[in-house]
Amino acid sequence: MNKKNETTLHEETETKNKKCKYSTYYNSKGKRVRYECPHEAVKDGYCVFHHPEYWKEFPDEVRNKFFEEVREIYKKGVELVCIGYNFPEIDLTSEPLLKYGNINSIYFNFSEFHGDVWVNDGQFNYIDFSNVKFHSYVIFFEVDVDEAVFERTEFYDFVQIHGTFSKLNFNAAKFHSAVFMSGTPGEKKEDINHAIFTKTKFENYVQFQNLKFNMAKFDFTKFDTVEFLNVEFQKVDFLRAKFTKAIFYSVNVLEGSFEGAGFESIRVYNSKFIYANFIYATFEYVAEFREVVFYFANFSRTIFKNIAVFHAKKIEKNSIILFSQSAFLNPETISFIDFPLTNISFLLTDVSRIKLFCNAHEIKDSKILSEKLLKAVQNNIIDLDNKYIEEAVKILSSYLRSESVLAEYRSIRKSFENSRTFVEASEFFIKEMRMMKQNLSIPEKIAHCVYDGMSRYGESFVRPFLWLLFVISVISFIVLYPPVPPLQKYMSVWFETVRLILQLPVNSDIGYGNWSILARIASIVFLGNIFIAVRRRLERK
């Protein structure tokens, strides 16, 4: 044997007798633990798992030694700790001991999966992929996991997750490619009891479909394009989350917070929100809420910079929607369709140039929400049957006063006028005047009552016309009484009284006396109100 071969053999023998030099610290269920690799070094001071290139040269050996280690760990009844490993393409559930949850806790922290990863129909108690890098496809299909941790994990390629999780943690994870997370197709939904996506970055498309989250946190998360399809949230937080494009279709939210969230584009269809808080949210380009049901929604202090459409699918009797101190920067592109103003408050928000499409008969018969809340505060009467009234009063209490509610009436009325929906505008003018009356002196209140009674503040030409007919009929009867005049004679006098009302000459044989003065004064008052009402109608046309 020559000297060179002797030297090589000596180096290989020396390497095999040494332990792998890899060591680091990892998090084990909240505890910082030091890891020192127990395997023998095979090359450059590293074992088959920790050498950065060994997996390329001998992928089968790496896989086989990993599964051998799994079987040894199972016999010992301890945790499987695979910190900083380098894996080739691997099907983790091809080993039955991994497939059926026989190992209590599994740690892959700081590992790198250089090829595709499959986890099919597997059961896991606790599995930790924190600080792992997945360089290729990752597929978790029909898995059942008590707790899975992916903190600060990076996914460079396609990810599919399908299964049931008690706890799922993607805190500060990064997804560079598309992500699909789904449950079973059809009506059955998979439960994710506790999901954390805080500070997670989705740089590509992500879809959540047919899932039920009991609790989910997406605080400070960044989405490029996200779709939530047939998803149910018992409780969800999107605190200061950022969305480039978001679609919510057939989504049910029991309690959701979108406080401070930023949306470049959001489209919500056929969805229901029991409690939703959008306070301080910003909508940049498009915000569509079509066929939605809100029980309680708070859009106070939100900013809508461009197009926004709110179309109610159904309004519950006791539902409350707040847009207090919100800003519509491009009001001509804002529309509210079929949202009853008895359920929505625009307190301290300028809506004079947005489009409101409401039922005129509904407007006539009820007050706006802000006035109802003001009355509740003034009379110290909170509707205990509506649990959201107290919440709304709490939010608006600092600004609920007659002046602010009156300004809201005026702003809504101007919106109807600008949209040329004059019937609604007329009703709101009347409501505005009636509310203004409440803070006037007694003489002024009397004047308001008379004006309202005669012509609904100049908005009705029918009412003064009926008053005129009544005055004509009464004066005609008084002039002939007693006795009760025959109908023919009464009608003759009645037409003469009409001439009197119209300031025309009348038959001097009819003794009107001082009643002629009353008739002429009445004619000025009622004909004036008819003229005002007709003129307003014609001007609005």
PDB file of N, CA and C in Angstrom, residues 418-450:
ATOM      1  N   ASN A 418     -79.055  64.599  -4.382  1.00  0.00           N
ATOM      2  CA  ASN A 418     -78.039  64.493  -5.430  1.00  0.00           C
ATOM      3  C   ASN A 418     -78.256  63.272  -6.300  1.00  0.00           C
ATOM      4  N   SER A 419     -78.865  62.231  -5.734  1.00  0.00           N
ATOM      5  CA  SER A 419     -79.167  61.022  -6.509  1.00  0.00           C
ATOM      6  C   SER A 419     -80.514  61.121  -7.212  1.00  0.00           C
ATOM      7  N   ARG A 420     -81.222  62.257  -6.995  1.00  0.00           N
ATOM      8  CA  ARG A 420     -82.528  62.523  -7.601  1.00  0.00           C
ATOM      9  C   ARG A 420     -83.585  61.511  -7.163  1.00  0.00           C
ATOM     10  N   THR A 421     -83.443  61.009  -5.953  1.00  0.00           N
ATOM     11  CA  THR A 421     -84.483  60.172  -5.343  1.00  0.00           C
ATOM     12  C   THR A 421     -85.264  61.088  -4.404  1.00  0.00           C
ATOM     13  N   PHE A 422     -86.198  61.831  -4.981  1.00  0.00           N
ATOM     14  CA  PHE A 422     -86.801  62.967  -4.296  1.00  0.00           C
ATOM     15  C   PHE A 422     -87.838  62.570  -3.253  1.00  0.00           C
ATOM     16  N   VAL A 423     -88.468  61.426  -3.429  1.00  0.00           N
ATOM     17  CA  VAL A 423     -89.428  60.980  -2.414  1.00  0.00           C
ATOM     18  C   VAL A 423     -88.702  60.752  -1.097  1.00  0.00           C
ATOM     19  N   GLU A 424     -87.553  60.058  -1.172  1.00  0.00           N
ATOM     20  CA  GLU A 424     -86.763  59.820   0.026  1.00  0.00           C
ATOM     21  C   GLU A 424     -86.217  61.124   0.600  1.00  0.00           C
ATOM     22  N   ALA A 425     -85.778  62.027  -0.293  1.00  0.00           N
ATOM     23  CA  ALA A 425     -85.258  63.316   0.167  1.00  0.00           C
ATOM     24  C   ALA A 425     -86.328  64.102   0.902  1.00  0.00           C
ATOM     25  N   SER A 426     -87.553  64.043   0.389  1.00  0.00           N
ATOM     26  CA  SER A 426     -88.668  64.747   1.023  1.00  0.00           C
ATOM     27  C   SER A 426     -88.923  64.217   2.427  1.00  0.00           C
ATOM     28  N   GLU A 427     -88.924  62.890   2.555  1.00  0.00           N
ATOM     29  CA  GLU A 427     -89.158  62.296   3.876  1.00  0.00           C
ATOM     30  C   GLU A 427     -88.069  62.679   4.862  1.00  0.00           C
ATOM     31  N   PHE A 428     -86.839  62.745   4.395  1.00  0.00           N
ATOM     32  CA  PHE A 428     -85.747  63.104   5.301  1.00  0.00           C
ATOM     33  C   PHE A 428     -85.752  64.581   5.665  1.00  0.00           C
ATOM     34  N   PHE A 429     -86.231  65.426   4.761  1.00  0.00           N
ATOM     35  CA  PHE A 429     -86.381  66.840   5.118  1.00  0.00           C
ATOM     36  C   PHE A 429     -87.402  66.994   6.247  1.00  0.00           C
ATOM     37  N   ILE A 430     -88.491  66.241   6.150  1.00  0.00           N
ATOM     38  CA  ILE A 430     -89.527  66.293   7.192  1.00  0.00           C
ATOM     39  C   ILE A 430     -88.965  65.809   8.525  1.00  0.00           C
ATOM     40  N   LYS A 431     -88.228  64.697   8.495  1.00  0.00           N
ATOM     41  CA  LYS A 431     -87.637  64.165   9.726  1.00  0.00           C
ATOM     42  C   LYS A 431     -86.620  65.151  10.311  1.00  0.00           C
ATOM     43  N   GLU A 432     -85.883  65.781   9.428  1.00  0.00           N
ATOM     44  CA  GLU A 432     -84.896  66.778   9.867  1.00  0.00           C
ATOM     45  C   GLU A 432     -85.582  67.933  10.587  1.00  0.00           C
ATOM     46  N   MET A 433     -86.686  68.424  10.014  1.00  0.00           N
ATOM     47  CA  MET A 433     -87.409  69.544  10.616  1.00  0.00           C
ATOM     48  C   MET A 433     -88.069  69.132  11.934  1.00  0.00           C
ATOM     49  N   ARG A 434     -88.601  67.930  11.992  1.00  0.00           N
ATOM     50  CA  ARG A 434     -89.238  67.464  13.225  1.00  0.00           C
ATOM     51  C   ARG A 434     -88.228  67.301  14.354  1.00  0.00           C
ATOM     52  N   MET A 435     -87.024  66.875  13.990  1.00  0.00           N
ATOM     53  CA  MET A 435     -86.001  66.759  15.032  1.00  0.00           C
ATOM     54  C   MET A 435     -85.513  68.131  15.466  1.00  0.00           C
ATOM     55  N   MET A 436     -85.404  69.065  14.538  1.00  0.00           N
ATOM     56  CA  MET A 436     -84.997  70.425  14.861  1.00  0.00           C
ATOM     57  C   MET A 436     -85.989  71.070  15.821  1.00  0.00           C
ATOM     58  N   LYS A 437     -87.259  70.720  15.658  1.00  0.00           N
ATOM     59  CA  LYS A 437     -88.328  71.293  16.490  1.00  0.00           C
ATOM     60  C   LYS A 437     -88.125  71.003  17.971  1.00  0.00           C
ATOM     61  N   GLN A 438     -87.494  69.891  18.280  1.00  0.00           N
ATOM     62  CA  GLN A 438     -87.393  69.452  19.670  1.00  0.00           C
ATOM     63  C   GLN A 438     -86.603  70.417  20.542  1.00  0.00           C
ATOM     64  N   ASN A 439     -85.688  71.198  19.971  1.00  0.00           N
ATOM     65  CA  ASN A 439     -84.850  72.102  20.756  1.00  0.00           C
ATOM     66  C   ASN A 439     -85.274  73.562  20.640  1.00  0.00           C
ATOM     67  N   LEU A 440     -86.496  73.812  20.142  1.00  0.00           N
ATOM     68  CA  LEU A 440     -86.978  75.183  19.971  1.00  0.00           C
ATOM     69  C   LEU A 440     -87.813  75.634  21.159  1.00  0.00           C
ATOM     70  N   SER A 441     -88.074  76.941  21.198  1.00  0.00           N
ATOM     71  CA  SER A 441     -88.942  77.499  22.241  1.00  0.00           C
ATOM     72  C   SER A 441     -90.391  77.093  21.971  1.00  0.00           C
ATOM     73  N   ILE A 442     -91.262  77.305  22.954  1.00  0.00           N
ATOM     74  CA  ILE A 442     -92.658  76.885  22.804  1.00  0.00           C
ATOM     75  C   ILE A 442     -93.352  77.575  21.636  1.00  0.00           C
ATOM     76  N   PRO A 443     -93.240  78.904  21.471  1.00  0.00           N
ATOM     77  CA  PRO A 443     -93.884  79.535  20.305  1.00  0.00           C
ATOM     78  C   PRO A 443     -93.376  78.964  18.974  1.00  0.00           C
ATOM     79  N   GLU A 444     -92.059  78.724  18.914  1.00  0.00           N
ATOM     80  CA  GLU A 444     -91.500  78.172  17.677  1.00  0.00           C
ATOM     81  C   GLU A 444     -91.974  76.735  17.451  1.00  0.00           C
ATOM     82  N   LYS A 445     -92.126  75.974  18.531  1.00  0.00           N
ATOM     83  CA  LYS A 445     -92.641  74.607  18.400  1.00  0.00           C
ATOM     84  C   LYS A 445     -94.066  74.621  17.870  1.00  0.00           C
ATOM     85  N   ILE A 446     -94.862  75.589  18.370  1.00  0.00           N
ATOM     86  CA  ILE A 446     -96.251  75.696  17.893  1.00  0.00           C
ATOM     87  C   ILE A 446     -96.282  75.992  16.398  1.00  0.00           C
ATOM     88  N   ALA A 447     -95.399  76.928  15.977  1.00  0.00           N
ATOM     89  CA  ALA A 447     -95.346  77.271  14.550  1.00  0.00           C
ATOM     90  C   ALA A 447     -94.951  76.052  13.719  1.00  0.00           C
ATOM     91  N   HIS A 448     -93.985  75.299  14.226  1.00  0.00           N
ATOM     92  CA  HIS A 448     -93.555  74.091  13.525  1.00  0.00           C
ATOM     93  C   HIS A 448     -94.689  73.076  13.435  1.00  0.00           C
ATOM     94  N   CYS A 449     -95.422  72.897  14.523  1.00  0.00           N
ATOM     95  CA  CYS A 449     -96.532  71.934  14.536  1.00  0.00           C
ATOM     96  C   CYS A 449     -97.608  72.315  13.525  1.00  0.00           C
ATOM     97  N   VAL A 450     -97.895  73.625  13.455  1.00  0.00           N
ATOM     98  CA  VAL A 450     -98.904  74.093  12.503  1.00  0.00           C
ATOM     99  C   VAL A 450     -98.443  73.844  11.072  1.00  0.00           C
TER     100      VAL A 450
END
